[in-house]
Structure formats: structure tokens, C-alpha cells
mmCIF file of C-alpha atoms in Angstrom:
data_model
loop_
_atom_site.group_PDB
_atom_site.id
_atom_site.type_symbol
_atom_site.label_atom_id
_atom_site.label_comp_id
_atom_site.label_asym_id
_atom_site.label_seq_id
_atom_site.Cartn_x
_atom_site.Cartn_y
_atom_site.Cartn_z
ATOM 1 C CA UNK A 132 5.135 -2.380 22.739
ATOM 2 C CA UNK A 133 5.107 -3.761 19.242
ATOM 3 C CA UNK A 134 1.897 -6.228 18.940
ATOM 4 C CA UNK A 135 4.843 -9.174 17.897
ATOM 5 C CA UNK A 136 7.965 -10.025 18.928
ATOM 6 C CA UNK A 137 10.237 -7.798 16.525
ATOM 7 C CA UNK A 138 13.627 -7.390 16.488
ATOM 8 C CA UNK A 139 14.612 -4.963 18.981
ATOM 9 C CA UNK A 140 15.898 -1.021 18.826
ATOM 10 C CA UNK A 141 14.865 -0.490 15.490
ATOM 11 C CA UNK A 142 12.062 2.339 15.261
ATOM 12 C CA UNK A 143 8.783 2.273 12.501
ATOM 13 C CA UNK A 144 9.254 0.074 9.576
ATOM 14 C CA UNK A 145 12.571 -1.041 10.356
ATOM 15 C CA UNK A 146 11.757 -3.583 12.920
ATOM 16 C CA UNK A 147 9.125 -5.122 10.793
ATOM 17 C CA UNK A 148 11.560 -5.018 7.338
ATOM 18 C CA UNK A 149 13.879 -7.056 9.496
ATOM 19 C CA UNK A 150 11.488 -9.285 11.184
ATOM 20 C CA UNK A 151 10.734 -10.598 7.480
ATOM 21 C CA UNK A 152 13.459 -9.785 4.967
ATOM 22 C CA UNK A 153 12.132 -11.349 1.982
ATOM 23 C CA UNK A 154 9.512 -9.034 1.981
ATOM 24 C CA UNK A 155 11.538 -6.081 3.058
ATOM 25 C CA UNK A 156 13.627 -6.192 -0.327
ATOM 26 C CA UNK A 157 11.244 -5.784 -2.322
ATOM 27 C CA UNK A 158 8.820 -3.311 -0.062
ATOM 28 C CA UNK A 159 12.641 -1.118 -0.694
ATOM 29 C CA UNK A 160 12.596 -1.192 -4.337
ATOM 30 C CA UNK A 161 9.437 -0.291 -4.246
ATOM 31 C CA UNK A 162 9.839 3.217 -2.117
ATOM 32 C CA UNK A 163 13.222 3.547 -4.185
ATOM 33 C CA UNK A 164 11.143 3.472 -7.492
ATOM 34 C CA UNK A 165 8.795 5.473 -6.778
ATOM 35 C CA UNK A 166 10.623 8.360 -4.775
ATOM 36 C CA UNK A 167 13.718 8.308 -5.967
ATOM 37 C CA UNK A 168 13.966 6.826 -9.863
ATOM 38 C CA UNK A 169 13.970 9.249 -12.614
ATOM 39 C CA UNK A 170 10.593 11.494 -13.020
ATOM 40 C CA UNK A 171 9.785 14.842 -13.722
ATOM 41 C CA UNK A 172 8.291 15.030 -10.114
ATOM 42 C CA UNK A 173 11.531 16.081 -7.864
ATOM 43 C CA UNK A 174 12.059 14.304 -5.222
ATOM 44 C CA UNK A 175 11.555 16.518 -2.627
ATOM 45 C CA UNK A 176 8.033 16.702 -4.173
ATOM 46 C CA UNK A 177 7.467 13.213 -4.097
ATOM 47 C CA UNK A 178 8.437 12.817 -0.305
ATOM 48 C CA UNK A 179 6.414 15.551 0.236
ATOM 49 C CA UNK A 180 3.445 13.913 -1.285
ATOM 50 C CA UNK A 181 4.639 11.044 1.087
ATOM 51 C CA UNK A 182 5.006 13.379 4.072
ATOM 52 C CA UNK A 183 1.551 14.511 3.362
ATOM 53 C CA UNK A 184 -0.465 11.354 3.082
ATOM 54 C CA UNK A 185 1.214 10.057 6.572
ATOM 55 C CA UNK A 186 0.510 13.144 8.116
ATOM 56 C CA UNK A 187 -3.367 12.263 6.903
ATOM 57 C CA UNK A 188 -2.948 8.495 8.214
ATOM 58 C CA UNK A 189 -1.403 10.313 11.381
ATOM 59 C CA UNK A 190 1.509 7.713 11.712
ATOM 60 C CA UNK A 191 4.352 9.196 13.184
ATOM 61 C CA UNK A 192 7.133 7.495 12.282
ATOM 62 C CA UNK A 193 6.430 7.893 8.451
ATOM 63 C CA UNK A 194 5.342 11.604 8.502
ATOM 64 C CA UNK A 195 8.903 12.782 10.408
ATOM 65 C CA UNK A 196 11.269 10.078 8.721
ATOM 66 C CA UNK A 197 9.916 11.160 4.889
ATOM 67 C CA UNK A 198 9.505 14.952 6.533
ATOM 68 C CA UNK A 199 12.882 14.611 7.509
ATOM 69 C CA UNK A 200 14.456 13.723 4.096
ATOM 70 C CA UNK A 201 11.813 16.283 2.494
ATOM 71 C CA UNK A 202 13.062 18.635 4.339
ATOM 72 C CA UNK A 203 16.671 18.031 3.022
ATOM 73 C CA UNK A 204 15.647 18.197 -0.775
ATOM 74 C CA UNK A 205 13.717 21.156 -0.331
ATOM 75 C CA UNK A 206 16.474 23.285 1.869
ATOM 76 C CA UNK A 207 13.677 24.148 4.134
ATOM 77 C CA UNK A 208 12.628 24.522 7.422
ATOM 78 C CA UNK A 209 10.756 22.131 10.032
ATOM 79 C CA UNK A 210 8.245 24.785 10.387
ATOM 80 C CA UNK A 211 7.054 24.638 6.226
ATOM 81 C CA UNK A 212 6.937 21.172 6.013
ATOM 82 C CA UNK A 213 4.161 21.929 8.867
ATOM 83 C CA UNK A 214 2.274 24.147 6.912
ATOM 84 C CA UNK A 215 2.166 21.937 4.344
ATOM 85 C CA UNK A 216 0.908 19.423 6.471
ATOM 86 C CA UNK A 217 -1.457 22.033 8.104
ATOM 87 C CA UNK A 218 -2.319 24.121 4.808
ATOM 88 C CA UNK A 219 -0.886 22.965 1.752
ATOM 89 C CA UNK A 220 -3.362 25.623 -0.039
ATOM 90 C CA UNK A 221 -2.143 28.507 1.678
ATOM 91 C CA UNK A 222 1.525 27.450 0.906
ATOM 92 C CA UNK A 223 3.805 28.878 -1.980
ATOM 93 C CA UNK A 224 3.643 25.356 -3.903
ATOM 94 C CA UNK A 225 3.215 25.704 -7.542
ATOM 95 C CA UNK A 226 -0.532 25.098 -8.281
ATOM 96 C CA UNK A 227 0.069 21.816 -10.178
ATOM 97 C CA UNK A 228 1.674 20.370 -7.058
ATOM 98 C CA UNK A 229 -1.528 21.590 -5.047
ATOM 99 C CA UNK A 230 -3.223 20.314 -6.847
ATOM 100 C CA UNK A 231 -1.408 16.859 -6.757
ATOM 101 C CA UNK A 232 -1.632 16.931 -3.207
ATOM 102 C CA UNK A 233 -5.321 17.578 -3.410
ATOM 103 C CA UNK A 234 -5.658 14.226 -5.065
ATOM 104 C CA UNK A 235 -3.014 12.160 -2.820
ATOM 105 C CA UNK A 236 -5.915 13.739 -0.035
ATOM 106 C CA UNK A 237 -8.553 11.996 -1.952
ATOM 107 C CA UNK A 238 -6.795 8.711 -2.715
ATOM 108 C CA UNK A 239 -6.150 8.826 1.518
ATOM 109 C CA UNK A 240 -9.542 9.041 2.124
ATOM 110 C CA UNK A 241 -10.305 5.938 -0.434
ATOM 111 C CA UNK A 242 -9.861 5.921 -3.948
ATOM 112 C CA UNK A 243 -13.572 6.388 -5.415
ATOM 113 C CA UNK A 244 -12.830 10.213 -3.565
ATOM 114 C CA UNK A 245 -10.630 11.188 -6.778
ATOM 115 C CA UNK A 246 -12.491 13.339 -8.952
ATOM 116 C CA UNK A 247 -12.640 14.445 -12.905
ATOM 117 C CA UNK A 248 -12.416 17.617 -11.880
ATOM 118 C CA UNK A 249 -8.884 17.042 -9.796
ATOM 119 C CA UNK A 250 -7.788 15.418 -12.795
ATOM 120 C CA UNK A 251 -9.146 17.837 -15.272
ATOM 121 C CA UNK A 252 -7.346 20.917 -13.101
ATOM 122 C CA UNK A 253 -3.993 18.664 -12.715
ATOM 123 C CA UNK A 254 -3.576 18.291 -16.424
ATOM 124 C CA UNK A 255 -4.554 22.048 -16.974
ATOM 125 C CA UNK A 256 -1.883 22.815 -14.799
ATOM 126 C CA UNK A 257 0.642 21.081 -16.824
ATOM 127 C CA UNK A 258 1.039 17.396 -14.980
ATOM 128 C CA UNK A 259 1.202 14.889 -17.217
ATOM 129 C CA UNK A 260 -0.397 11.092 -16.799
ATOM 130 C CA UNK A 261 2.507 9.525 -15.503
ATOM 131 C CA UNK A 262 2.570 12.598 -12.444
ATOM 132 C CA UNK A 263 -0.665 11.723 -12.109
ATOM 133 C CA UNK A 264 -0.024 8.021 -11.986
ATOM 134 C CA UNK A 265 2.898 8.041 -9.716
ATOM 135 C CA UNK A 266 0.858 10.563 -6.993
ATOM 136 C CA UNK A 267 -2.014 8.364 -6.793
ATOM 137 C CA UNK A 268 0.664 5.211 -6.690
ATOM 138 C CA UNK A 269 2.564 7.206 -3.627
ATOM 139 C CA UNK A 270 -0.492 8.131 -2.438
ATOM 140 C CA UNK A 271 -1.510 4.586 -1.986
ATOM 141 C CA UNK A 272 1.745 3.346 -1.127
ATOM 142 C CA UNK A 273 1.704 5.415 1.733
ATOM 143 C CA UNK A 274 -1.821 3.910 3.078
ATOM 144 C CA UNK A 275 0.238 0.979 2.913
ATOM 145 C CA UNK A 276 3.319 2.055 4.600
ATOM 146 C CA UNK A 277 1.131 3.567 7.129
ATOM 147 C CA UNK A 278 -0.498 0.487 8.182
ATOM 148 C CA UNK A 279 2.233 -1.646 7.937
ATOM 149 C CA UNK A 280 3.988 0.342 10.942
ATOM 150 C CA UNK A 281 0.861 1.418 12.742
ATOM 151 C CA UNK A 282 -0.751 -2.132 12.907
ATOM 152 C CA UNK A 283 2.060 -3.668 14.076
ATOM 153 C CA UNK A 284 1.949 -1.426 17.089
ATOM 154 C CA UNK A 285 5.746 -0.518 16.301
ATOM 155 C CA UNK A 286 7.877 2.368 18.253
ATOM 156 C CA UNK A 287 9.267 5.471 17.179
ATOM 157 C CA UNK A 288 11.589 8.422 18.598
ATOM 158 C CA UNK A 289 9.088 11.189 19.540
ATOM 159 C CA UNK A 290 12.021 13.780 19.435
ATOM 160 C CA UNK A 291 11.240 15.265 15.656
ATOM 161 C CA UNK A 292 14.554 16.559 15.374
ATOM 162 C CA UNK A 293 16.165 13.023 15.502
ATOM 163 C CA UNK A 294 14.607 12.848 12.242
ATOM 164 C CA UNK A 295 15.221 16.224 10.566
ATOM 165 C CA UNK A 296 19.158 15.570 11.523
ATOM 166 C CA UNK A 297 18.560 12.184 9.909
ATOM 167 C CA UNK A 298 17.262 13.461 6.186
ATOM 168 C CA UNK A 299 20.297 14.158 4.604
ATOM 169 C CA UNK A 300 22.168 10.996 5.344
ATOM 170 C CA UNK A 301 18.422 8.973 4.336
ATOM 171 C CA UNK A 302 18.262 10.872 0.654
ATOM 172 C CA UNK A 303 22.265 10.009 0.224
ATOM 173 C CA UNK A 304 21.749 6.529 0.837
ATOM 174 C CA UNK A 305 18.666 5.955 -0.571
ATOM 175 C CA UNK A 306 16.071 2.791 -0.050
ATOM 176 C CA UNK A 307 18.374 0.000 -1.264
ATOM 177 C CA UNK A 308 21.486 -0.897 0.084
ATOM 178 C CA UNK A 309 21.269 0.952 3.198
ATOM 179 C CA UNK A 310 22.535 -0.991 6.520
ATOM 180 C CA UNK A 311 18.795 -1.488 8.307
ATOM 181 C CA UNK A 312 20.458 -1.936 11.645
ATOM 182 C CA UNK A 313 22.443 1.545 11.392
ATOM 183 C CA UNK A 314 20.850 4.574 12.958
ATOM 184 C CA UNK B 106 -13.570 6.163 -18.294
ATOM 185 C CA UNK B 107 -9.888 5.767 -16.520
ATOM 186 C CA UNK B 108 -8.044 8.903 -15.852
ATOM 187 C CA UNK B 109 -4.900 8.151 -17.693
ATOM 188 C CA UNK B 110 -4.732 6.300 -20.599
ATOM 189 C CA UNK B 111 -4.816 2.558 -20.073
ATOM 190 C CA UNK B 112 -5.323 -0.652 -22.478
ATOM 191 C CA UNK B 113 -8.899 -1.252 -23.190
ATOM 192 C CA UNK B 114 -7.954 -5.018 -22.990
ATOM 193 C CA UNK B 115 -6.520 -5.406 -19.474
ATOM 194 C CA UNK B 116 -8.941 -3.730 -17.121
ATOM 195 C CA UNK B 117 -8.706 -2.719 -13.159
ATOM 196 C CA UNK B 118 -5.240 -3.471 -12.064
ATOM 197 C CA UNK B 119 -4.328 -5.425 -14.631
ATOM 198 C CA UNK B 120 -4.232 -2.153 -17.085
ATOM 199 C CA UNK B 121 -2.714 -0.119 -14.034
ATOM 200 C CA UNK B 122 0.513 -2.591 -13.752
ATOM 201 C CA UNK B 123 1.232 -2.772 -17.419
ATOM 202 C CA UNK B 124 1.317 1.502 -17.627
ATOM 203 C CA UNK B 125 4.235 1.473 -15.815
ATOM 204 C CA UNK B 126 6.253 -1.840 -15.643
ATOM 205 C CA UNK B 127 8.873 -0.540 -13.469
ATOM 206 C CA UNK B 128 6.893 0.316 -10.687
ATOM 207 C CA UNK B 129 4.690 -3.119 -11.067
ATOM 208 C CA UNK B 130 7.765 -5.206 -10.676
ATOM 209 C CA UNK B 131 8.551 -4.662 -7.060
ATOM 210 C CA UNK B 132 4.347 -4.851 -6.284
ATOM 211 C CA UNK B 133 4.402 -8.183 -8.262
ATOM 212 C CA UNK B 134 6.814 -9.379 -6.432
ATOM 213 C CA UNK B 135 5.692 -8.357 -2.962
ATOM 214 C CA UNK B 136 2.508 -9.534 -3.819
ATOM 215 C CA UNK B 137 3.232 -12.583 -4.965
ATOM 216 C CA UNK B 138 5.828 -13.631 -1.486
ATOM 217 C CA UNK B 139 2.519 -12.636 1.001
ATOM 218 C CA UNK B 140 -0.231 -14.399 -1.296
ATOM 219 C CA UNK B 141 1.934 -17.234 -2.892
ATOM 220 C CA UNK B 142 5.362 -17.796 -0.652
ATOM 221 C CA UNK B 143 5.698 -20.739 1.702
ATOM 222 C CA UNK B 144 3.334 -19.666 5.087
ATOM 223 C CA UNK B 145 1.572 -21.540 7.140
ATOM 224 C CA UNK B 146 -1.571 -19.650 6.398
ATOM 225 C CA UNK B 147 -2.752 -21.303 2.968
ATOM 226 C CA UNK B 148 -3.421 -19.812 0.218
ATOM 227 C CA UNK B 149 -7.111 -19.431 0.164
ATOM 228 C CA UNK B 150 -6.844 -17.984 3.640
ATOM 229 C CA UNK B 151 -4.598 -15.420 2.435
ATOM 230 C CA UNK B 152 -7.108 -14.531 -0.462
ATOM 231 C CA UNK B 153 -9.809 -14.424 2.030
ATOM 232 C CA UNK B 154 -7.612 -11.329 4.101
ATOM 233 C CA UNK B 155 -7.493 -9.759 0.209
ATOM 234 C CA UNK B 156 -11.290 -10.067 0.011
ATOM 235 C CA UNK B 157 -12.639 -8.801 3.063
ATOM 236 C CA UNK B 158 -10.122 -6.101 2.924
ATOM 237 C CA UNK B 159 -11.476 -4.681 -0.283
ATOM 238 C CA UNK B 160 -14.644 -5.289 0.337
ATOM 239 C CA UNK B 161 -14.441 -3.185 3.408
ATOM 240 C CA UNK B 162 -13.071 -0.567 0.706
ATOM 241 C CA UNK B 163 -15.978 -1.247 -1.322
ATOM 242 C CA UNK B 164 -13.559 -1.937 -4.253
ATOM 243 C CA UNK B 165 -15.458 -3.479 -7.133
ATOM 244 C CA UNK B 166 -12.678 -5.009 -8.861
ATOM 245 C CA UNK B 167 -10.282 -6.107 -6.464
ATOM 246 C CA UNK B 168 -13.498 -7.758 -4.778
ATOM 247 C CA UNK B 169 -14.686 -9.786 -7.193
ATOM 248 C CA UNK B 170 -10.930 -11.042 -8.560
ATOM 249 C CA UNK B 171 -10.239 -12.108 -4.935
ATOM 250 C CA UNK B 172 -13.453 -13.136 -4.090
ATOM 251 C CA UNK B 173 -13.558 -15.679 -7.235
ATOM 252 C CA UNK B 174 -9.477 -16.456 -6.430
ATOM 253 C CA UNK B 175 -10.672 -17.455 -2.959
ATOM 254 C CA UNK B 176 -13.510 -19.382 -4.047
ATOM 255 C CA UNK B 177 -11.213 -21.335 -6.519
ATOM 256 C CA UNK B 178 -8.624 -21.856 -4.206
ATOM 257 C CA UNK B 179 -10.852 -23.426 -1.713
ATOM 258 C CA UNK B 180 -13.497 -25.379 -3.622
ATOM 259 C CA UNK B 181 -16.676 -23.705 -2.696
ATOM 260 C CA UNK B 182 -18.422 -20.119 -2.134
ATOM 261 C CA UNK B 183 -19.819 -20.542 0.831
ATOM 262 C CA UNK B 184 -16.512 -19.083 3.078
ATOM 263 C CA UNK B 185 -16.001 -15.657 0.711
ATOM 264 C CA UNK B 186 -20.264 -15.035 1.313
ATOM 265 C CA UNK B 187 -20.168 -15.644 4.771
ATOM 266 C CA UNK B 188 -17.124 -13.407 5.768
ATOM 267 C CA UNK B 189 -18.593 -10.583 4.040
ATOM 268 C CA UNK B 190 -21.857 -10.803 6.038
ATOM 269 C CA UNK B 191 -20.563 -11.613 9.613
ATOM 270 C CA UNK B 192 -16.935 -12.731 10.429
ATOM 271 C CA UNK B 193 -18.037 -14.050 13.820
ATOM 272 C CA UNK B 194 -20.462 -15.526 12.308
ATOM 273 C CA UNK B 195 -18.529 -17.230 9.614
ATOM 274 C CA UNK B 196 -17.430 -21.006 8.273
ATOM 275 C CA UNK B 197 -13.428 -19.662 9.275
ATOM 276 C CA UNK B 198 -11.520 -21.625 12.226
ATOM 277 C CA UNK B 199 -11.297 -18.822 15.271
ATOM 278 C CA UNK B 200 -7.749 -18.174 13.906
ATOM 279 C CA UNK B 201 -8.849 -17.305 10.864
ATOM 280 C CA UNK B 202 -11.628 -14.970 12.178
ATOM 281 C CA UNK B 203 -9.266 -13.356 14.773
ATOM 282 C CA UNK B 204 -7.099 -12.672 11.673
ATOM 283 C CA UNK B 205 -9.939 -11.415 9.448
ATOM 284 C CA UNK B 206 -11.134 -9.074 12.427
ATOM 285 C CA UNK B 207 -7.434 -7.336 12.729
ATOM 286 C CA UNK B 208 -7.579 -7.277 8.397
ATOM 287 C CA UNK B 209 -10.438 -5.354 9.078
ATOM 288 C CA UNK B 210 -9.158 -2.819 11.442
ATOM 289 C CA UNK B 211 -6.362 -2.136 9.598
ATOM 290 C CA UNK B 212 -8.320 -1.403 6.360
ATOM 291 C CA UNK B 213 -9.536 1.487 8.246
ATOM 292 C CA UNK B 214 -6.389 2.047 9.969
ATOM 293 C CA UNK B 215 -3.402 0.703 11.391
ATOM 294 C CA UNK B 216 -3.643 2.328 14.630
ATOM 295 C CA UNK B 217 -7.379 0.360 15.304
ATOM 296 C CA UNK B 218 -5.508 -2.619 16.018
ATOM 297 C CA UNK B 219 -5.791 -3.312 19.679
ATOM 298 C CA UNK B 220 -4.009 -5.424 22.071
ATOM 299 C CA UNK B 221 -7.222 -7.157 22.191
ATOM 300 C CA UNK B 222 -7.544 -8.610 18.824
ATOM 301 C CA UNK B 223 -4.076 -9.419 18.707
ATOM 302 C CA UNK B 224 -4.515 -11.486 22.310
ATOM 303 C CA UNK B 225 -7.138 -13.377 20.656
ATOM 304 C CA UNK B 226 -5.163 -14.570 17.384
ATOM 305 C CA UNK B 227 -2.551 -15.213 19.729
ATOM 306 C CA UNK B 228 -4.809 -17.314 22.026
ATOM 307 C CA UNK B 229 -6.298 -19.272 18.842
ATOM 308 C CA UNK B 230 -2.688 -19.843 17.818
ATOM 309 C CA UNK B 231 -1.711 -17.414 15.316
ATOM 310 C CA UNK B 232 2.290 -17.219 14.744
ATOM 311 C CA UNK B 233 3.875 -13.438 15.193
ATOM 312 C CA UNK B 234 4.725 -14.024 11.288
ATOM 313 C CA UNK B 235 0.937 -15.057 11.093
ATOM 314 C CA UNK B 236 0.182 -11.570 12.368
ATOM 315 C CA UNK B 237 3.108 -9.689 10.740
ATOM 316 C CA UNK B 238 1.215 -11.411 7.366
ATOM 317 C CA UNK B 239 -2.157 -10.687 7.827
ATOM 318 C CA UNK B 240 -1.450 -6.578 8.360
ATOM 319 C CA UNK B 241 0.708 -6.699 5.510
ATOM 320 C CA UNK B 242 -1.209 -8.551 3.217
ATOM 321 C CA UNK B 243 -4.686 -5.962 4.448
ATOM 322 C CA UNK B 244 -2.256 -2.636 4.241
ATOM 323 C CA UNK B 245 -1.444 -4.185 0.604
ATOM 324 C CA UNK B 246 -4.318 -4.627 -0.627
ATOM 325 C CA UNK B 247 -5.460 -0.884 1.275
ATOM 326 C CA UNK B 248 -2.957 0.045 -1.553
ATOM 327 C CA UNK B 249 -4.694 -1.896 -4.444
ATOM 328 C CA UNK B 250 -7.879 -0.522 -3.812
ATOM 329 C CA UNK B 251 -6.759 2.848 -4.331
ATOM 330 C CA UNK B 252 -4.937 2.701 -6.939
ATOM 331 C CA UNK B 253 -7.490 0.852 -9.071
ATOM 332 C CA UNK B 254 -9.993 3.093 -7.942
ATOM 333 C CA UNK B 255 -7.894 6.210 -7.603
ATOM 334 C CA UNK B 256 -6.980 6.015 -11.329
ATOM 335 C CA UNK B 257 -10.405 4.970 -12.069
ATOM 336 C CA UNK B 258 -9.589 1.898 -13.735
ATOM 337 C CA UNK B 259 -12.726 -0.295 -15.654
ATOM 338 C CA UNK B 260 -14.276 -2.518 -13.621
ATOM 339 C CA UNK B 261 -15.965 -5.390 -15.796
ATOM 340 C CA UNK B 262 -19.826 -6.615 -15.076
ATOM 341 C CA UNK B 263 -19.990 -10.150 -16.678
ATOM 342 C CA UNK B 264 -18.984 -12.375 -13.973
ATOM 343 C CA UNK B 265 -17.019 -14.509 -16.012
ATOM 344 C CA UNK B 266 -14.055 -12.116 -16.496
ATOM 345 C CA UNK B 267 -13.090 -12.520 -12.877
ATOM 346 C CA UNK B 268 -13.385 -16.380 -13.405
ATOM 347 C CA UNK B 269 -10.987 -16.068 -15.915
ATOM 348 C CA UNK B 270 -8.852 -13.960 -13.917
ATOM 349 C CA UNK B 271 -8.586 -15.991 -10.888
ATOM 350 C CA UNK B 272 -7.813 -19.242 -12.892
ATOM 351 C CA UNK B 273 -4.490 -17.056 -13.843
ATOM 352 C CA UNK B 274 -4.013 -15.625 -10.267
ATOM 353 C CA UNK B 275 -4.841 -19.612 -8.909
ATOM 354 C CA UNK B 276 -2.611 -21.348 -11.394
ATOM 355 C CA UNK B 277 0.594 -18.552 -11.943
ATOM 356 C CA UNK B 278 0.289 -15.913 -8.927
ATOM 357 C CA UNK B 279 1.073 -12.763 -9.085
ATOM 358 C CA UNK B 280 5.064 -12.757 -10.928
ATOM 359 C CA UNK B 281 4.837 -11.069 -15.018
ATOM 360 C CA UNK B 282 4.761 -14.116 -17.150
ATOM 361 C CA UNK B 283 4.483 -14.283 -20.875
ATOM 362 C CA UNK B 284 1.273 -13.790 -22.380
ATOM 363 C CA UNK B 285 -0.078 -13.729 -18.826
ATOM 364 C CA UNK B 286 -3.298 -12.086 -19.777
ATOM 365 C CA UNK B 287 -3.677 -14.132 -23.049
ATOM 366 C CA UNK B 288 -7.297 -15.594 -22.712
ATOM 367 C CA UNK B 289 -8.767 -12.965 -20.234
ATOM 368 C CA UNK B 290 -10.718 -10.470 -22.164
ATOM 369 C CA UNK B 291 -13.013 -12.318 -24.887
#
């Protein structure tokens, strides 16, 4: 049960966005910004980097709902967003986005855990400040996001497929403008 | 020495926000409804959630700008020192320290907040928007932290910077405003 009196049948963040919709608005353009605006970071990488930091922060909602849509942009299978979650370094990820994952892992952990050297070996790799901007800014985000629907104490489907059949319909509609009360 | 390129002039998040102005408008603005919008939790109490938050992060910067907003907003320094020692212990009502406790559990994580604490905040007569406020304000400023820190961002030693700072944060909030930083670095 959620720790206050939310609105009811809405799973993770949704029952908090509606419980306070002035905040909800912009908490939307924020996620629609920073996943979904122009970059030279795909999207499916950037809700991977999401994927990855909830995964970290073990909050279940966030890790299968941005899995889910990951999944979608990346054609791929349940099973390799799980080994990214499991072993990102083992995975067939170009090295700049392991790396880039290395340091959403640090920024996770706190933000003083970000090294020179993760930045030294992201730029060698070919990211450029603003990737490197935007991962620690999802990164963060995500420790944010995480604790929002964590500390609340907020409910979730535990069936992960709910969310995989979810993804495509999440990435078409995006983070604005979508119907909050539609499953 | 930051890890991206930001202005010498505007240092910790105040360099981070200008770098990218699209992705500071919707933090601004979030940020500025939790700290600044019409609650029932004043502002100085909300500042106080802000401070023990990154202090529990050990985040220089965002520390010492909230810390010296706090102080400002209330009228003495006292409440900021004493929080930081021993919330139990602390000048807060019992609301206010129920509501600092579950800041502090979500700082570390979201799922550390127990029935418990949230009985307790009930019992001293927090609202449910109360609580929704508190956890949102400590998971936003669990975001600040790393992102000033995560970027590496300069954290200034002479005292009076932050003074400066919170006057602006005390007297505009958080929304852009022209020439908003005019004044800060001397």
C-alpha cells in the first residue's frame, strides 16, 4: 500500500504525477527532454542508461517501464536488456556507451564516484561533453525518479511482460501529452 | 577542474544549468513549485529538507547554498546546525523532524522509507501532500547533488559567495530571470 492516499489503479509514478499535477507537468518535460529531444545519444541508448541506473536503485517499476520502451528502440529481446543490467561489460555495446554506463554507475552510487579517468576514456572514445552531460543528467534524474516512486511506497504490475507489450505504444506517445489514466 | 566546459563565473549548479538551457527549464521550474509554490510547509522548512538531504550526500555546494538559503529564510543559524548534528535532537517541531527523518531515508533510498516514519509524520500532523513534498523535494535534491558533483562542478571556499547566492534564491527562487546571477561572483 502506497505510504499516502494516491489516486487509485495507477502503477509507479503515475499515481504520484496525478496526486500533484502541477508538478507532474513539468517532472514530463523533463523525462521528454532528456530521453527523447534531439541528441546524438539514440534513444534507445538513453533509456537504456535509464534502465540501467533503476536497475542499480532496484525500483521496479522504473527498470521494466524504461526496459520496456528500451526494448522497443533497440528491436531486442527481454533477455539483453538483462545482460545489460547484469553485465553491461560483457555485452556487444559500443565501448563509448560502456563506458557511459560506467559513469551513470558512478553518478548512482553518488556523484564524487565519477572519475577523470571515466571521463578521460569517454572522450577518447568519441563522446562529446554534451553525451557526457546528458548521462550524468539521466543518471541523476533517475536517482530521482527512483525515489520519487519507491518512497512513496507506490505499486507496480510484477508481470514484466505487461511492460515489454507496453514499450512501443510508451516511445509513440512520448512523455507529454499522453492520457495518465490510460493503461 | 569541471569535466565539461563550464563558465568560470557561475560555479556548482549555477554553471551546470546555464550549459544546457533546455534541460534547466523544466528543473527550474520543478524546483521552484516544491521550494517556492503555495504549501503549507514554509519555505525555510522546505530549504531545511534541501539541506539535510545534501548534507547526507556530503555535497559541498548544494550544502552550503541551502544551508545559508535556510538560514536567511528563517532568521537565525541555529535550526540548519542543529539538524545536521542530531534531528531528534533538533530546534524543528516533531513534524518537521518526522519529515527530516523520511528526507533522510530517502537520500539513501526510496525503499528505506518505512511505515513507521510515515505513522509518525502522520501522527504529528503531516498532510499526504506534506509527505508526497518532502520525498520529492529529498529525491530532487538526490538529483542536484549528483549532478553538481557528477560533472565536477567548482565549489567556492569564501563563505560569502553562498550569502550572495541565497539572497537571489530568498528574494527570486529558482525561475531564469534576467541578469539573475548579476552580483554573485565578485
Amino acid at each position: 500500500m502506497a505510504h499516502i492516499k494516491l489516486p487509485e489503479g495507477l502503477p509507479g509514478i503515475r499515481g504520484p504525477m496525478a496526486f500533484r499535477p502541477e508538478t507532474a507537468k513539468p517532472l514530463n518535460e523533463l523525462a521528454e527532454v532528456l530521453l527523447r529531444s534531439e541528441n546524438s545519444l539514440s534513444r534507445g541508448e538513453r533509456e537504456l542508461i535509464a534502465t540501467f541506473v533503476s536497475s542499480l536503485n532496484n525500483c521496479f517499476f522504473c527498470q521494466n517501464a524504461h526496459g520496456g520502451i528500451a526494448q522497443h528502440y533497440l528491436q531486442c529481446d527481454l533477455q539483453y536488456i538483462d545482460s545489460i543490467k547484469n553485465d553491461y561489460r560483457s555485452s556487444d555495446l559500443s565501448d563509448k556507451l560502456k563506458t557511459l554506463l560506467s559513469i551513470a554507475a558512478s553518478v548512482q552510487n553518488g556523484g564524487k564516484q565519477v572519475t577523470t579517468e571515466q571521463i578521460e576514456k569517454a572522450k577518447s572514445l568519441g563522446a562529446t561533453d554534451i553525451e557526457i552531460h546528458d548521462t550524468v543528467l539521466i543518471a541523476a534524474a533517475f536517482c530521482m525518479f527512483n525515489r520519487y516512486v519507491d518512497g512513496l511506497g507506490t505499486w507496480a504490475p510484477q508481470d514484466r511482460n505487461i511492460y515489454v507489450e507496453r514499450g512501443p505504444r510508451r516511445a509513440a506517445e512520448g512523455y507529454i501529452n499522453f492520457d495518465l489514466y490510460k493503461q | 577542474m569541471p569535466h565539461i566546459p563550464l563558465d568560470e563565473k557561475l560555479p556548482g549548479i549555477t554553471g551546470i544549468l546555464n550549459y544546457r538551457l533546455d534541460t534547466a527549464l523544466p528543473i527550474r521550474e520543478l524546483t521552484h513549485i516544491l521550494l517556492r509554490g503555495n504549501s503549507t510547509l514554509t519555505q525555510g522548512e522546505r530549504e531545511l529538507i534541501a539541506t539535510i538531504v545534501s548534507h547526507g550526500n556530503e555535497c559541498k555546494f548544494c550544502t552550503a547554498a541551502h544551508t545559508a538559503a535556510a538560514d536567511l529564510l528563517l532568521g537565525e543559524k541555529e535550526t540548519t546546525d542543529s539538524i545536521k548534528k542530531d534531528i531528534a535532537l533538533s530546534s524543528v517541531s516533531d513534524k518537521m523532524k518526522a519529515l527530516l527523518i523520511i528526507a533522510k531515508a530517502v537520500q539513501v533510498s526510496g525503499k528505506n522509507v518505512t511505515s513507521e516514519m510515515i505513522d509518525q509524520a502522520k501522527k504529528a500532523g503531516a498532510t499526504d501532500l506534506e509527505i508526497h513534498d518532502t520525498v520529492f523535494i529529498a529525491a530532487l535534491f538526490s538529483w542536484y547533488n549528483r549532478m553538481v558533483d557528477g560533472l565536477a562542478s567548482v565549489t567556492p571556499t569564501d563563505p560569502a559567495f553562498y550569502s550572495r547566492l541565497a539572497t537571489i534564491l530568498a528574494e527570486k527562487g529558482y525561475l531564469s530571470s534576467e541578469n539573475r546571477y548579476a552580483g554573485l561572483t565578485k
